[in-house]
XYZ file of C-alpha atoms in Angstrom:
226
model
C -23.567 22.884 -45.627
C -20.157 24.751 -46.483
C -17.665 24.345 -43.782
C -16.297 28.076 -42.395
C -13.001 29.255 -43.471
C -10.535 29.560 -40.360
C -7.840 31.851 -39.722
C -5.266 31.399 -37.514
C -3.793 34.584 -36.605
C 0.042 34.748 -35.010
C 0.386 38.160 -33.035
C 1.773 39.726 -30.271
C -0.214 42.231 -27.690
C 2.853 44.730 -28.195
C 3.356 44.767 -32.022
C 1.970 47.774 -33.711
C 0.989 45.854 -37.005
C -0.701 43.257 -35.264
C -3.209 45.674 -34.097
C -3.233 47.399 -37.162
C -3.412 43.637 -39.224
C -6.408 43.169 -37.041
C -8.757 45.595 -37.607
C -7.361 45.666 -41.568
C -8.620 41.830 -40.931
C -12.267 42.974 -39.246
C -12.866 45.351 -42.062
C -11.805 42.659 -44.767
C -14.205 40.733 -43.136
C -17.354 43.000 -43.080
C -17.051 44.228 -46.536
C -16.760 40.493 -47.310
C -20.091 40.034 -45.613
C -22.201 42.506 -48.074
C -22.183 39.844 -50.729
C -25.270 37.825 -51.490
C -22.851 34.590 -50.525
C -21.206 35.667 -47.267
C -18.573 33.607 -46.074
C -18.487 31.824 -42.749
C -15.463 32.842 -41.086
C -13.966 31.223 -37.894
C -10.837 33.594 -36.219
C -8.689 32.059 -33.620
C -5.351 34.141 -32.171
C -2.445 32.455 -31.156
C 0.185 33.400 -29.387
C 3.824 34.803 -30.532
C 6.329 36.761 -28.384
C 8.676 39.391 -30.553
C 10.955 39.520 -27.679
C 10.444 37.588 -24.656
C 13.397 38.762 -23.406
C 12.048 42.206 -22.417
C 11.994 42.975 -18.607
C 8.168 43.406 -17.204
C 9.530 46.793 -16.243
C 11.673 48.650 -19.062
C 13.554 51.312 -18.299
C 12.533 54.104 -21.116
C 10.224 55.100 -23.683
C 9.236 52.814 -26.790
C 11.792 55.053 -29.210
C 14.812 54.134 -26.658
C 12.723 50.229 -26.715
C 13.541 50.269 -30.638
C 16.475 51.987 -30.883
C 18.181 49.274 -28.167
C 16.873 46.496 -29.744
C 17.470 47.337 -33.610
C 20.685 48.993 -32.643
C 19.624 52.534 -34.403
C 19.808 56.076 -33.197
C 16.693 57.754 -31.260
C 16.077 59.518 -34.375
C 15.578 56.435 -36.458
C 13.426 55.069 -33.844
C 11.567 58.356 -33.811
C 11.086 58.305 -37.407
C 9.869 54.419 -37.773
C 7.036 55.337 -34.434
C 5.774 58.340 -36.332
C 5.155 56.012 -39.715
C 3.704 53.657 -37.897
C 1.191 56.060 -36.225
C 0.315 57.632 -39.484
C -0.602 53.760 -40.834
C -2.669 53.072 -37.445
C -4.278 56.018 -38.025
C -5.503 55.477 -41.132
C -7.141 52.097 -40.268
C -8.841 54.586 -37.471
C -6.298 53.449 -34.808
C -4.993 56.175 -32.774
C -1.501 54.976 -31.039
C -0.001 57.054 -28.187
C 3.429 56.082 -27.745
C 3.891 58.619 -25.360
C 2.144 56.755 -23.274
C 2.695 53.093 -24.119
C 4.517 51.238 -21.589
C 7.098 48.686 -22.489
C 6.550 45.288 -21.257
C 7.349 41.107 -21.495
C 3.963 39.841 -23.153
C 3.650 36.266 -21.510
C 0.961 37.106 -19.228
C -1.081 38.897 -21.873
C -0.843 35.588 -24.057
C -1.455 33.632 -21.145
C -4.871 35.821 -20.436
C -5.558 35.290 -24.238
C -6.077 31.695 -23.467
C -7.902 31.697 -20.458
C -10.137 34.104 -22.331
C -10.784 31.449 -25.668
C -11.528 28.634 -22.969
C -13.719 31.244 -22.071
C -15.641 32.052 -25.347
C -14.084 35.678 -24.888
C -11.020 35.767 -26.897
C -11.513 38.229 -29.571
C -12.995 40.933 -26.799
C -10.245 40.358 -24.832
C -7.594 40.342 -27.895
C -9.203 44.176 -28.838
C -8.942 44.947 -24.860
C -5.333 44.515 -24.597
C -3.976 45.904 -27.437
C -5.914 48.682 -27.354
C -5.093 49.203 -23.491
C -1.780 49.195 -24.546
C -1.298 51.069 -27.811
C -3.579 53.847 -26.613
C -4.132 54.083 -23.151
C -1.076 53.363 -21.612
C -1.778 50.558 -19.720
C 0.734 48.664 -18.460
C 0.150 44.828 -19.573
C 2.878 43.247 -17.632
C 0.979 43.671 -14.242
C -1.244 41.081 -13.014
C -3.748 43.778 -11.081
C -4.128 45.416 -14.561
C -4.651 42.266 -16.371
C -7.478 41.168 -14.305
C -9.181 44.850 -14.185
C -8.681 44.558 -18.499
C -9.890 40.911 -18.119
C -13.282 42.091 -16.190
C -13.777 44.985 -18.450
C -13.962 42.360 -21.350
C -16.719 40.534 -19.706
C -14.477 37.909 -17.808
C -14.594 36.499 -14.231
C -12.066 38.890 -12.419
C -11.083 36.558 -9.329
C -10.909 33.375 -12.551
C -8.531 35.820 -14.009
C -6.294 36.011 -11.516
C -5.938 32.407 -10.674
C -5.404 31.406 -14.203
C -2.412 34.130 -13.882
C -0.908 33.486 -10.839
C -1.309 29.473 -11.423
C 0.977 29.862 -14.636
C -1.975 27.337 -16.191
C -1.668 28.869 -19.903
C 1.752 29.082 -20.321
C 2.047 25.833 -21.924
C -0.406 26.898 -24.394
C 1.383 29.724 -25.195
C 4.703 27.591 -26.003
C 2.304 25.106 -27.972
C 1.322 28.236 -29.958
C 5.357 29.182 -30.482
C 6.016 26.020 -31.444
C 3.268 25.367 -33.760
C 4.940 28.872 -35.675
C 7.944 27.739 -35.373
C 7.077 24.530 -37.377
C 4.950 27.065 -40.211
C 8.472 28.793 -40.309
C 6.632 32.204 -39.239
C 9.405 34.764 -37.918
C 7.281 37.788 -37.799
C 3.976 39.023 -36.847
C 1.407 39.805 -37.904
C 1.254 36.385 -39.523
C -2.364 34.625 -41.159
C -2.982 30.835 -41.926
C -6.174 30.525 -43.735
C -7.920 27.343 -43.735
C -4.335 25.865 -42.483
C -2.904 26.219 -46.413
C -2.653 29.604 -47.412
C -0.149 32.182 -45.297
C -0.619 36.017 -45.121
C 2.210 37.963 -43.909
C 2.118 41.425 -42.321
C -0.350 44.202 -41.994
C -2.494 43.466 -45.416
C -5.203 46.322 -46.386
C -8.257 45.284 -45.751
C -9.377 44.846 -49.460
C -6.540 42.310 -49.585
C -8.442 40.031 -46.779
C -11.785 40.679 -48.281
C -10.453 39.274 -51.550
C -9.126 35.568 -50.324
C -11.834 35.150 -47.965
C -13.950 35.581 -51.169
C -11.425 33.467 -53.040
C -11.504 30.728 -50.538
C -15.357 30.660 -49.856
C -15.881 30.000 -53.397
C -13.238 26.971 -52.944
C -15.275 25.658 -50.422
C -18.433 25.553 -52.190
C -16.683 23.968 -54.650
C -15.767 21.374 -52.438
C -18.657 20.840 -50.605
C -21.128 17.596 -51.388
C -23.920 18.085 -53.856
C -27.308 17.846 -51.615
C -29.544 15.425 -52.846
């Protein structure tokens, strides 16, 4: 029996990339399954905040967002939106910034957890972000939290008390910490099999090929059967 590969994957609900790094990751993944020899693959998100300073209600669009917080004109925030929609698009994402509402993440991440204790995590990882990159939904609301949290097959009333009760949040520092110790200072970020680190939004052929490169290192590694 080969053990699975795990990847640990550092993101934040309102990062573009990290969406985009994701589904680069899920196709990575599937092509990786065609082979005769598919890999066993174990994905686990953790939790990172890109600015946990942000106000659960900011004043403006996303453009004025980045154009505070990188200290460039409208324009260059304009400019660095559009690339990034082009990119989402082509791993068949379509963002609406126009509609994306700016919020503190920390209730997300803390729905993220209740949602793993819950055997849920990944649907409610793909709920959020795409709620938020292309719906408009705004995340830093605890009503809209629970109504994403049922639609991803959770208990909407268990939902709400793990919110309210603040019972995640130390996982969520446990996850900051734990990147803060692998030196990570920007997401999307990738631990596989807790020695190899991928940084940023990697093509998917890129994921396909160290899965494939670390599979075979596991067979390598794994005792003869008698």
């Amino acid at each position: 029996m080969t053990d699975a590969i795990k990847i640990d994957v550092w993101s934040d609900i309102a990062c573009p990339w990290c969406y985009i790094g994701k589904r680069n990751l899920e196709k990575g993944l599937a092509a990786a399954s065609t082979a005769d020899d598919s890999p066993e693959v174990e994905v686990v998100y953790h939790s990172f905040e890109l600015s946990p300073d942000t106000p659960t209600d900011f004043e403006g669009g996303e453009a004025d967002y980045l154009a505070q917080h990188k200290g460039i004109s409208p324009a260059q925030a304009q400019q660095m939106l559009d690339r990034v929609t082009d990119v989402a698009a082509e791993a068949g994402l379509e963002y609406r910034f126009d509609l994306l509402k700016h919020t503190n993440t920390v209730k997300a991440h803390e729905l993220l957890h209740f949602a793993k204790e819950q055997g849920r995590q990944h649907e409610m990882a793909e709920r959020l972000m795409s709620a938020y990159f292309t719906e408009g939904r705004h995340l830093g609301q605890v009503d809209e939290l629970v109504a994403l949290a049922a639609e991803a097959g959770l208990d909407a009333a268990a939902a709400r008390d793990a919110l309210q009760s603040g019972r995640f949040v130390d996982a969520v520092r446990a996850d900051q910490a734990q990147a803060s110790a692998y030196g990570i200072n920007g997401v999307p970020f990738f631990v596989i099999d807790g020695k190899y680190g991928v940084s940023g939004a990697q093509p998917a052929e890129a994921f396909t090929d160290i899965v494939r490169q670390v599979w075979a290192e596991h067979r390598e590694d794994a005792p003869a059967v008698a």
